[in-house]
Short mmCIF file of C-alpha atoms in Angstrom, two decimals:
data_model
loop_
_atom_site.label_atom_id
_atom_site.label_comp_id
_atom_site.label_asym_id
_atom_site.label_seq_id
_atom_site.Cartn_x
_atom_site.Cartn_y
_atom_site.Cartn_z
CA MET A 135 -10.78 -10.30 15.11
CA VAL A 136 -13.17 -10.96 18.00
CA LYS A 137 -13.18 -8.27 20.70
CA ASN A 138 -16.15 -6.93 22.60
CA ASN A 139 -14.57 -5.44 25.71
CA PHE A 140 -15.12 -1.69 25.96
CA PRO A 141 -11.85 0.12 25.20
CA ASP A 142 -10.61 3.18 27.06
CA LEU A 143 -10.53 6.66 25.52
CA SER A 144 -7.05 6.38 24.01
CA GLU A 145 -7.93 2.99 22.49
CA ILE A 146 -11.15 4.41 21.05
CA THR A 147 -9.21 7.18 19.32
CA GLU A 148 -6.76 4.66 17.89
CA LEU A 149 -9.56 2.35 16.70
CA GLN A 150 -11.35 5.24 15.00
CA LYS A 151 -8.07 6.16 13.31
CA GLN A 152 -7.61 2.57 12.10
CA PHE A 153 -11.22 2.49 10.91
CA PHE A 154 -10.84 5.64 8.82
CA HIS A 155 -7.52 4.41 7.42
CA SER A 156 -9.30 1.27 6.22
CA LEU A 157 -12.06 3.41 4.68
CA ASN A 158 -9.39 5.40 2.84
CA LEU A 159 -7.89 2.19 1.48
CA GLY A 160 -11.22 0.53 0.76
CA THR A 161 -10.28 -2.64 2.65
CA GLY A 162 -12.47 -4.92 4.73
CA ARG A 163 -10.74 -4.18 8.01
CA ALA A 164 -13.34 -1.45 8.64
CA MET A 165 -16.10 -4.08 8.73
CA LEU A 166 -14.08 -6.34 11.03
CA LEU A 167 -13.50 -3.44 13.43
CA MET A 168 -17.19 -2.58 13.41
CA LYS A 169 -18.12 -6.19 14.17
CA ALA A 170 -15.54 -6.40 16.95
CA TYR A 171 -16.56 -3.07 18.54
CA PRO A 172 -20.30 -2.57 17.88
CA GLN A 173 -20.51 -0.14 20.79
CA LEU A 174 -18.14 2.39 19.20
CA ASP A 175 -19.31 5.41 17.23
CA PHE A 176 -17.78 5.58 13.75
CA SER A 177 -20.26 8.18 12.45
CA ARG A 178 -17.72 10.90 11.74
CA GLU A 179 -15.48 8.56 9.78
CA LEU A 180 -18.34 7.08 7.73
CA ILE A 181 -19.74 10.50 6.83
CA ALA A 182 -16.30 11.74 5.74
CA ALA A 183 -15.69 8.66 3.56
CA SER A 184 -19.17 8.89 2.02
CA VAL A 185 -19.10 12.57 1.11
CA ARG A 186 -15.82 12.17 -0.76
CA ASN A 187 -14.81 9.15 -2.82
CA LEU A 188 -11.43 8.32 -1.29
CA ALA A 189 -10.18 5.99 -4.04
CA ASN A 190 -6.84 6.87 -5.61
CA ASP A 191 -8.45 6.99 -9.05
CA ALA A 192 -12.15 7.49 -8.34
CA PRO A 193 -13.31 7.74 -12.00
CA SER A 194 -11.67 4.37 -12.79
CA GLU A 195 -12.55 2.60 -9.55
CA GLY A 196 -16.10 3.95 -9.44
CA SER A 197 -18.46 4.62 -6.55
CA ARG A 198 -17.82 2.96 -3.20
CA ALA A 199 -21.48 3.18 -2.19
CA ASP A 200 -21.89 -0.63 -2.19
CA TYR A 201 -18.86 -0.88 0.11
CA LEU A 202 -19.96 1.87 2.48
CA TYR A 203 -23.63 1.00 2.83
CA PRO A 204 -23.21 -2.27 4.80
CA LEU A 205 -21.03 -0.32 7.24
CA ILE A 206 -23.59 2.48 7.57
CA ARG A 207 -26.37 -0.06 8.04
CA ARG A 208 -24.47 -1.63 10.92
CA ALA A 209 -23.46 1.72 12.46
CA LYS A 210 -24.47 2.71 15.96
CA ASN A 211 -25.95 6.03 14.75
CA ARG A 212 -27.30 4.89 11.41
CA ALA A 213 -30.23 7.34 11.28
CA LEU A 214 -27.95 10.28 12.04
CA ILE A 215 -25.52 9.24 9.30
CA GLU A 216 -28.25 8.80 6.69
CA LYS A 217 -29.79 12.18 7.53
CA ALA A 218 -26.41 13.92 7.32
CA LEU A 219 -25.53 12.32 3.98
CA LEU A 220 -28.90 13.11 2.41
CA GLN A 221 -28.48 16.73 3.44
CA LYS A 222 -25.01 16.71 1.85
CA LEU A 223 -26.49 15.32 -1.38
CA LYS A 224 -29.25 17.92 -1.38
CA ASN A 225 -26.80 20.82 -1.17
CA LYS A 226 -23.78 19.51 -3.07
CA LYS A 227 -23.25 21.35 -6.35
CA SER A 228 -20.28 19.67 -8.02
CA GLY A 229 -17.83 16.78 -7.98
CA ALA A 230 -19.02 14.00 -10.28
CA CYS A 231 -17.47 11.05 -8.42
CA ASN A 232 -18.59 12.29 -5.01
CA LEU A 233 -22.11 13.02 -6.25
CA ASP A 234 -22.37 9.59 -7.85
CA GLN A 235 -21.37 7.97 -4.55
CA LEU A 236 -23.93 10.01 -2.58
CA CYS A 237 -26.63 9.15 -5.13
CA GLY A 238 -25.69 5.48 -4.81
CA LEU A 239 -26.05 5.69 -1.03
CA ALA A 240 -29.41 7.47 -1.35
CA LEU A 241 -30.59 4.58 -3.53
CA HIS A 242 -29.51 2.08 -0.86
CA PHE A 243 -31.27 4.09 1.87
CA TYR A 244 -34.50 4.17 -0.16
CA GLN A 245 -34.36 0.48 -1.04
CA ASP A 246 -33.99 -0.25 2.68
CA GLY A 247 -37.08 1.73 3.63
CA ASN A 248 -35.96 5.35 4.00
CA LEU A 249 -38.64 7.16 1.96
CA ASP A 250 -37.06 10.56 2.60
CA ALA A 251 -34.08 9.39 0.57
CA ARG A 252 -36.18 9.25 -2.60
CA GLU A 253 -37.60 12.73 -2.11
CA ILE A 254 -34.20 14.28 -1.48
CA PHE A 255 -32.61 12.36 -4.35
CA LEU A 256 -35.30 13.57 -6.76
CA GLU A 257 -34.91 17.13 -5.49
CA ARG A 258 -31.17 16.98 -6.22
CA PHE A 259 -31.79 15.28 -9.55
CA ASP A 260 -34.04 18.19 -10.58
CA LYS A 261 -31.30 20.64 -9.60
CA SER A 262 -29.02 18.94 -12.12
CA PHE A 263 -30.70 21.01 -14.80
CA HIS A 264 -30.19 24.33 -13.02
CA ASP A 265 -27.20 26.61 -13.32
CA ASP A 266 -24.28 25.88 -10.98
CA TYR A 267 -25.39 22.29 -10.25
CA GLU A 268 -23.53 19.37 -11.80
CA PHE A 269 -25.59 16.59 -13.37
CA CYS A 270 -25.98 13.41 -11.31
CA GLY A 271 -28.30 10.48 -10.65
CA GLU A 272 -28.86 9.23 -14.20
CA GLU A 273 -28.11 5.62 -13.22
CA GLN A 274 -29.84 5.65 -9.83
CA ILE A 275 -33.12 7.14 -11.08
CA LEU A 276 -33.62 4.11 -13.33
CA LYS A 277 -33.03 1.74 -10.42
CA MET A 278 -35.21 3.79 -8.09
CA ASP A 279 -38.23 4.52 -10.30
CA GLY A 280 -37.90 2.08 -13.19
CA LEU A 281 -39.65 3.15 -16.39
CA GLN A 282 -41.00 6.26 -14.74
CA GLY A 283 -37.44 7.16 -13.84
CA LEU A 284 -36.44 6.76 -17.49
CA PHE A 285 -39.30 9.02 -18.54
CA LYS A 286 -38.29 11.64 -15.96
CA LEU A 287 -34.72 11.54 -17.26
CA ALA A 288 -35.88 11.80 -20.87
CA ASP A 289 -38.29 14.65 -20.14
CA LYS A 290 -35.60 16.70 -18.39
CA ILE A 291 -32.97 16.20 -21.09
CA GLY A 292 -35.48 16.70 -23.89
CA ARG A 293 -36.22 20.20 -22.59
CA LEU A 294 -32.60 21.28 -22.97
CA PRO A 295 -31.28 23.12 -26.05
CA GLU A 296 -30.66 20.63 -28.84
CA ASP A 297 -26.94 21.35 -28.96
CA GLU A 298 -26.66 20.08 -25.36
CA TRP A 299 -28.35 16.71 -25.96
CA PRO A 300 -25.15 14.87 -26.98
CA TRP A 301 -23.78 15.49 -23.47
CA TYR A 302 -26.44 13.09 -22.19
CA GLU A 303 -26.06 10.08 -24.48
CA TYR A 304 -26.59 7.50 -21.75
CA ARG A 305 -27.51 4.60 -24.02
CA TRP A 306 -25.50 2.17 -21.90
CA ASN A 307 -27.58 2.93 -18.79
CA ILE A 308 -30.77 2.14 -20.66
CA ASP A 309 -29.27 -1.06 -22.09
CA ASP A 310 -28.20 -2.08 -18.57
CA PHE A 311 -31.72 -1.32 -17.32
CA GLN A 312 -33.13 -3.59 -20.03
CA LYS A 313 -30.77 -6.42 -19.02
CA ALA A 314 -31.82 -6.04 -15.39
CA ASN A 315 -35.52 -6.13 -16.37
CA PRO A 316 -35.88 -8.79 -19.09
CA ALA A 317 -39.66 -8.97 -18.59
CA LEU A 318 -39.95 -5.39 -19.87
CA ASN A 319 -39.53 -4.27 -23.45
CA VAL A 320 -37.90 -1.01 -22.45
CA PHE A 321 -37.62 0.55 -25.90
CA THR A 322 -41.22 -0.30 -26.77
CA GLU A 323 -42.43 1.44 -23.61
CA PHE A 324 -40.01 4.30 -24.23
CA GLU A 325 -41.40 4.76 -27.75
CA LYS A 326 -44.99 4.78 -26.45
CA ALA A 327 -44.16 7.50 -23.94
CA ALA A 328 -42.36 9.48 -26.65
CA LYS A 329 -45.57 9.66 -28.70
CA GLU A 330 -47.32 11.35 -25.78
CA ASN A 331 -44.57 13.80 -24.80
CA THR A 332 -42.49 15.97 -27.14
CA TYR A 333 -39.59 16.24 -24.70
CA ILE A 334 -39.42 12.49 -24.16
CA GLN A 335 -39.55 12.13 -27.94
CA ASN A 336 -36.48 14.37 -28.28
CA TYR A 337 -34.46 12.10 -26.01
CA PHE A 338 -35.87 8.92 -27.54
CA LYS A 339 -34.64 10.05 -30.96
CA LEU A 340 -31.21 10.79 -29.54
CA ILE A 341 -30.89 7.41 -27.81
CA SER A 342 -32.32 5.50 -30.78
CA SER A 343 -29.68 7.01 -33.04
CA ILE A 344 -26.87 5.54 -30.94
CA THR A 345 -25.65 2.07 -31.85
CA PRO A 346 -25.85 -0.20 -28.79
CA PHE A 347 -22.58 -1.52 -27.47
CA LYS A 348 -21.71 -5.02 -28.67
CA ARG A 349 -18.91 -7.20 -27.48
CA ILE A 350 -16.77 -8.11 -30.46
CA ARG A 351 -14.64 -11.22 -30.40
CA ARG A 352 -11.07 -10.08 -30.36
CA LYS A 353 -9.13 -10.92 -33.48
CA ILE A 354 -5.67 -12.37 -33.12
CA PRO A 355 -3.45 -9.33 -33.64
CA SER A 356 -1.00 -9.42 -36.51
CA ALA A 357 2.71 -8.99 -35.87
CA TYR A 358 4.26 -5.60 -36.38
CA THR A 359 6.52 -5.22 -39.39
CA VAL A 360 9.71 -3.17 -39.27
CA LYS A 361 7.88 -0.62 -41.41
CA ASP A 362 5.06 -0.43 -38.84
CA ILE A 363 7.57 0.37 -36.10
CA GLU A 364 9.19 3.06 -38.23
CA GLU A 365 5.81 4.67 -38.88
CA LEU A 366 5.06 4.77 -35.15
CA VAL A 367 8.46 6.26 -34.38
CA ASN A 368 7.90 8.91 -37.07
CA ARG A 369 4.62 10.12 -35.60
CA PRO A 370 4.71 13.71 -34.32
CA SER A 371 3.30 12.84 -30.89
CA LYS A 372 5.62 13.26 -27.91
CA ARG A 373 5.16 9.68 -26.77
CA VAL A 374 4.63 6.45 -28.64
CA GLY A 375 3.19 3.14 -27.52
CA PHE A 376 3.54 -0.36 -28.90
CA ASN A 377 0.98 -3.14 -28.65
CA ARG A 378 2.60 -5.92 -26.65
CA ASP A 379 0.79 -8.77 -28.41
CA ARG A 380 1.80 -7.51 -31.85
CA THR A 381 5.38 -7.00 -30.68
CA LEU A 382 5.68 -10.53 -29.27
CA ARG A 383 4.50 -12.00 -32.59
CA MET A 384 7.41 -10.48 -34.51
CA LYS A 385 10.19 -12.69 -35.83
CA GLN A 386 13.59 -12.38 -34.21
CA GLN A 387 15.25 -11.07 -37.36
CA GLU A 388 12.70 -8.24 -37.49
CA ILE A 389 13.35 -7.35 -33.85
CA ILE A 390 17.07 -7.27 -34.65
CA ALA A 391 16.35 -4.94 -37.58
CA VAL A 392 14.41 -2.58 -35.29
CA ALA A 393 17.28 -2.68 -32.78
CA ARG A 394 19.78 -1.75 -35.51
CA ASN A 395 17.56 1.17 -36.55
CA PHE A 396 17.52 2.29 -32.91
CA LEU A 397 21.33 2.14 -32.68
CA ASP A 398 21.78 3.98 -35.99
CA GLU A 399 19.26 6.72 -35.21
CA LYS A 400 20.92 10.13 -34.71
CA ASP A 401 17.86 12.19 -33.80
CA LYS A 402 17.46 11.97 -30.01
CA ILE A 403 13.68 12.35 -29.96
CA ARG A 404 13.20 9.58 -32.50
CA LYS A 405 15.79 7.42 -30.77
CA PHE A 406 14.00 7.71 -27.44
CA ARG A 407 10.72 6.63 -29.05
CA TYR A 408 12.17 3.18 -29.75
CA LEU A 409 12.77 2.50 -26.07
CA ARG A 410 9.22 1.53 -25.19
CA PHE A 411 9.38 -1.16 -27.88
CA PHE A 412 12.17 -2.89 -25.97
CA TYR A 413 10.04 -3.16 -22.85
CA ALA A 414 7.61 -5.41 -24.72
CA THR A 415 10.44 -7.52 -26.13
CA ARG A 416 14.05 -7.94 -25.05
CA PHE A 417 16.68 -5.78 -26.75
CA PRO A 418 18.68 -8.31 -28.83
CA PHE A 419 22.16 -6.79 -28.30
CA ASP A 420 24.33 -5.73 -25.38
CA TYR A 421 22.40 -3.51 -22.98
CA ALA A 422 25.13 -0.83 -22.70
CA PRO A 423 23.26 1.76 -24.86
CA LEU A 424 20.15 1.31 -22.70
CA LEU A 425 22.13 1.66 -19.49
CA LYS A 426 23.70 4.89 -20.74
CA ILE A 427 20.27 6.45 -21.29
CA ALA A 428 18.90 5.09 -18.00
CA SER A 429 21.83 6.68 -16.16
CA GLY A 430 21.04 10.12 -17.57
CA LYS A 431 18.91 12.97 -16.32
CA LYS A 432 15.15 12.40 -16.28
CA ASN A 433 13.07 14.27 -18.84
CA HIS A 434 9.34 13.81 -18.44
CA GLN A 435 8.74 15.12 -21.96
CA THR A 436 10.60 12.26 -23.65
CA MET A 437 10.30 9.68 -20.83
CA ALA A 438 13.66 8.40 -22.09
CA VAL A 439 15.06 7.38 -18.69
CA ASN A 440 11.80 5.72 -17.64
CA ASN A 441 11.55 3.70 -20.84
CA ALA A 442 15.24 2.76 -20.83
CA VAL A 443 14.77 1.45 -17.28
CA LEU A 444 11.79 -0.62 -18.42
CA ALA A 445 13.86 -2.03 -21.29
CA LEU A 446 16.63 -2.93 -18.83
CA SER A 447 14.17 -4.93 -16.70
CA HIS A 448 14.90 -7.88 -19.03
CA PHE A 449 18.63 -7.84 -18.18
CA SER A 450 20.73 -8.96 -15.25
CA GLY A 451 24.02 -7.22 -14.57
CA ALA A 452 26.10 -5.88 -11.70
CA ASP A 453 26.17 -2.41 -13.28
CA ILE A 454 22.37 -2.39 -13.61
CA ARG A 455 21.96 -3.32 -9.96
CA ALA A 456 24.54 -0.70 -8.99
CA LEU A 457 22.50 1.97 -10.80
CA ALA A 458 19.36 0.82 -9.01
CA LEU A 459 20.98 1.04 -5.58
CA LYS A 460 22.49 4.44 -6.39
CA LYS A 461 19.15 5.92 -7.42
CA ILE A 462 17.36 4.32 -4.46
CA GLN A 463 19.78 6.15 -2.16
CA GLU A 464 19.55 9.46 -4.04
CA GLU A 465 15.78 9.70 -4.54
CA ARG A 466 13.15 9.60 -1.82
CA ILE A 467 10.54 7.96 -4.08
CA PRO A 468 12.64 6.13 -6.73
CA CYS A 469 9.61 4.71 -8.52
CA GLU A 470 11.17 4.83 -12.01
CA TYR A 471 14.17 2.76 -10.95
CA LEU A 472 12.48 -0.16 -9.16
CA HIS A 473 12.19 -2.01 -12.48
CA LEU A 474 15.99 -2.31 -12.53
CA LEU A 475 15.58 -4.89 -9.74
CA VAL A 476 13.19 -7.11 -11.71
CA SER A 477 16.05 -9.23 -13.08
CA ASN A 478 18.54 -8.16 -10.40
CA TYR A 479 16.66 -8.94 -7.19
CA GLN A 480 18.73 -10.41 -4.35
CA ALA A 481 17.96 -11.91 -0.98
CA GLY A 482 17.55 -9.12 1.53
CA ASP A 483 16.13 -6.60 -0.95
CA ALA A 484 12.69 -7.00 0.62
CA GLU A 485 13.81 -5.07 3.67
CA MET A 486 15.06 -2.24 1.43
CA LEU A 487 11.75 -2.15 -0.44
CA VAL A 488 9.78 -1.93 2.81
CA GLU A 489 11.96 1.02 3.80
CA ILE A 490 11.26 2.71 0.44
CA ILE A 491 7.51 2.24 0.89
CA GLY A 492 7.85 3.76 4.35
CA ARG A 493 9.26 6.95 2.81
CA ALA A 494 5.93 7.75 1.16
CA LYS A 495 4.13 10.65 2.82
CA ASN A 496 0.73 10.18 1.21
CA PHE A 497 -1.37 7.75 -0.81
CA ASP A 498 -0.26 9.20 -4.14
CA GLU A 499 3.40 8.54 -3.33
CA VAL A 500 2.59 4.98 -2.27
CA HIS A 501 0.75 4.46 -5.54
CA LEU A 502 3.78 5.60 -7.53
CA LEU A 503 5.62 2.50 -6.27
CA ILE A 504 3.00 -0.12 -7.07
CA GLN A 505 3.98 -1.03 -10.64
CA GLY A 506 7.62 -1.56 -9.72
CA ILE A 507 6.78 -3.64 -6.64
CA ILE A 508 4.39 -5.84 -8.61
CA ALA A 509 6.88 -6.31 -11.46
CA ILE A 510 9.65 -7.32 -9.04
CA PHE A 511 7.63 -10.00 -7.27
CA LYS A 512 5.96 -11.36 -10.39
CA ALA A 513 9.46 -12.11 -11.65
CA ASN A 514 10.70 -13.21 -8.20
CA PRO A 515 8.00 -15.25 -6.42
CA VAL A 516 9.98 -15.53 -3.19
CA ALA A 517 8.81 -15.93 0.39
CA ASP A 518 10.31 -12.63 1.47
CA SER A 519 7.91 -10.84 -0.90
CA LYS A 520 5.41 -10.97 1.97
CA ALA A 521 6.60 -7.87 3.84
CA PRO A 522 6.77 -5.46 0.85
CA LEU A 523 3.48 -6.68 -0.62
CA GLU A 524 1.75 -6.35 2.76
CA ALA A 525 3.27 -2.89 3.22
CA MET A 526 1.63 -1.88 -0.06
CA TYR A 527 -1.67 -3.56 0.86
CA TYR A 528 -1.89 -1.71 4.17
CA ASN A 529 -0.93 1.69 2.74
CA MET A 530 -2.39 1.95 -0.78
CA ASN A 531 -5.87 3.28 -1.56
CA CYS A 532 -6.20 1.77 -5.05
CA GLY A 533 -8.66 -1.11 -5.20
CA ILE A 534 -7.70 -1.90 -8.80
CA HIS A 535 -4.06 -2.61 -7.93
CA ARG A 536 -5.03 -4.28 -4.64
CA ARG A 537 -6.33 -7.18 -6.69
CA ASP A 538 -2.82 -7.64 -8.13
CA LEU A 539 -1.26 -7.46 -4.66
CA VAL A 540 -3.61 -10.07 -3.22
CA GLY A 541 -3.06 -12.30 -6.25
CA LEU A 542 0.71 -12.10 -5.80
CA LEU A 543 0.50 -12.77 -2.07
CA ASN A 544 -1.53 -15.87 -2.85
CA ASP A 545 0.63 -17.02 -5.79
CA ASN A 546 3.77 -16.58 -3.69
CA GLN A 547 2.08 -18.57 -0.88
CA VAL A 548 2.40 -15.76 1.67
CA LEU A 549 -1.22 -14.57 1.93
CA SER A 550 -2.00 -14.23 5.63
CA ASP A 551 -5.23 -15.36 7.28
CA GLU A 552 -5.58 -11.81 8.62
CA ILE A 553 -5.78 -10.30 5.13
CA LEU A 554 -7.93 -13.16 3.82
CA GLU A 555 -10.45 -12.42 6.58
CA GLU A 556 -10.79 -8.83 5.30
CA LEU A 557 -11.24 -9.60 1.61
CA PRO A 558 -15.00 -10.46 1.56
CA TYR A 559 -15.71 -6.85 2.60
CA ASP A 560 -13.30 -5.13 0.19
CA SER A 561 -14.48 -2.17 -1.91
CA ASP A 562 -13.28 -3.78 -5.15
CA GLU A 563 -15.48 -6.42 -6.76
CA ASP A 564 -12.52 -8.19 -8.37
CA VAL A 565 -10.83 -8.51 -4.96
CA ARG A 566 -14.00 -10.07 -3.54
CA LYS A 567 -14.18 -12.49 -6.49
CA LEU A 568 -10.54 -13.42 -6.00
CA CYS A 569 -11.22 -14.03 -2.31
CA ARG A 570 -13.96 -16.53 -3.15
CA LYS A 571 -11.65 -18.27 -5.62
CA ILE A 572 -8.84 -18.52 -3.04
CA LYS A 573 -11.20 -19.93 -0.43
CA ARG A 574 -12.48 -22.55 -2.89
CA GLN A 575 -8.90 -23.52 -3.73
CA ARG A 576 -7.97 -23.84 -0.07
CA SER A 577 -11.10 -25.81 0.68
CA SER A 578 -10.40 -28.22 -2.19
CA ALA A 579 -6.78 -28.63 -1.11
CA ALA A 580 -7.86 -29.35 2.47
CA ALA A 581 -10.40 -31.93 1.27
CA VAL A 582 -7.73 -33.74 -0.76
CA MET A 583 -5.39 -33.87 2.24
CA ASN A 584 -8.14 -35.33 4.41
#
């Protein structure tokens, strides 16, 4: 994307719309647009995307501050944007994910020379301990002020009523700070400060009592026994889950025994609990009982239809495909039924899947389709997967699942140069890592051919 001609008013509006759409998604197209049109003002879009974390699942995906800051730094009205965002941080009372993102941006501003950012950040950090203001900045204060930041954090928390201390057990932040500063003995310095300040001592005792996180080598899971499965089915919880690794280690005769128990079960609730088991491993008999349940009315309490559909994803059959096509016609967002196509995909289905994706009216509805789309094209690595996978890429605001989409596009040999160009600027770290891997692979392949 290399364009520097000045667009007319209608083109500017369209480019700003495209830019904000990319910010919503978290893709690198926003950076490419900014590079291609440095004369355009994207201030409004950048402020909107910074004040509110636009990720589909913000707590899981985390702050997008690292993604947004390079865009703000390049922006035509950078000073205006920084001033506006710092004011937003100063006054914002609640919204943990949004506050964390604003604090992350304030840290970037300060590290790049904006001294006002530190003052405003500290002012908002102090407000965290006042009524009506949500706590924020515990990670950024360590990066901004180092040991003194740790002491500020400890002093503030140590002044709180003792019964509130457990809400602030941020041992992992301190451990991360130690890893980032190996020349410091953080806990030694922390202990010294605690001897001089009662409030710091309160927090030091709290943190010292918490066992640091240690990575434990995963043990090879043992296979389920038939008795184990029965115990899980008998649990009073509404839903039951089965560990896939343990399921796959079971002997075939044990899987058959579980299947017979499923067929013999008279209690509907218990019977439905078996279904998830047969997603992890193929049902060893004729799929007719599964199809009967999958054809029924959905009940989100038991998830029976959903889990029967997942169990049927292992089977190919004209009646299974017929059910899939029927439900795709009847339901606007037939997310539960896409798995019926995993083993029943046919040439030409890609066009139908693109049409289904086009039915979605918002990001949440697009996201409902992602697991089915991924499952279909993992099982069917065909060239015509390109259009549906790209439709998801260009319309889904989940960075976590975007990594799966890009991986499938690459594995199915349909990853376009246009998307590859965007990936270095993606909001998701795993997507950026995958991009580097793909480029190395392509470079090595080109070297071999030459």
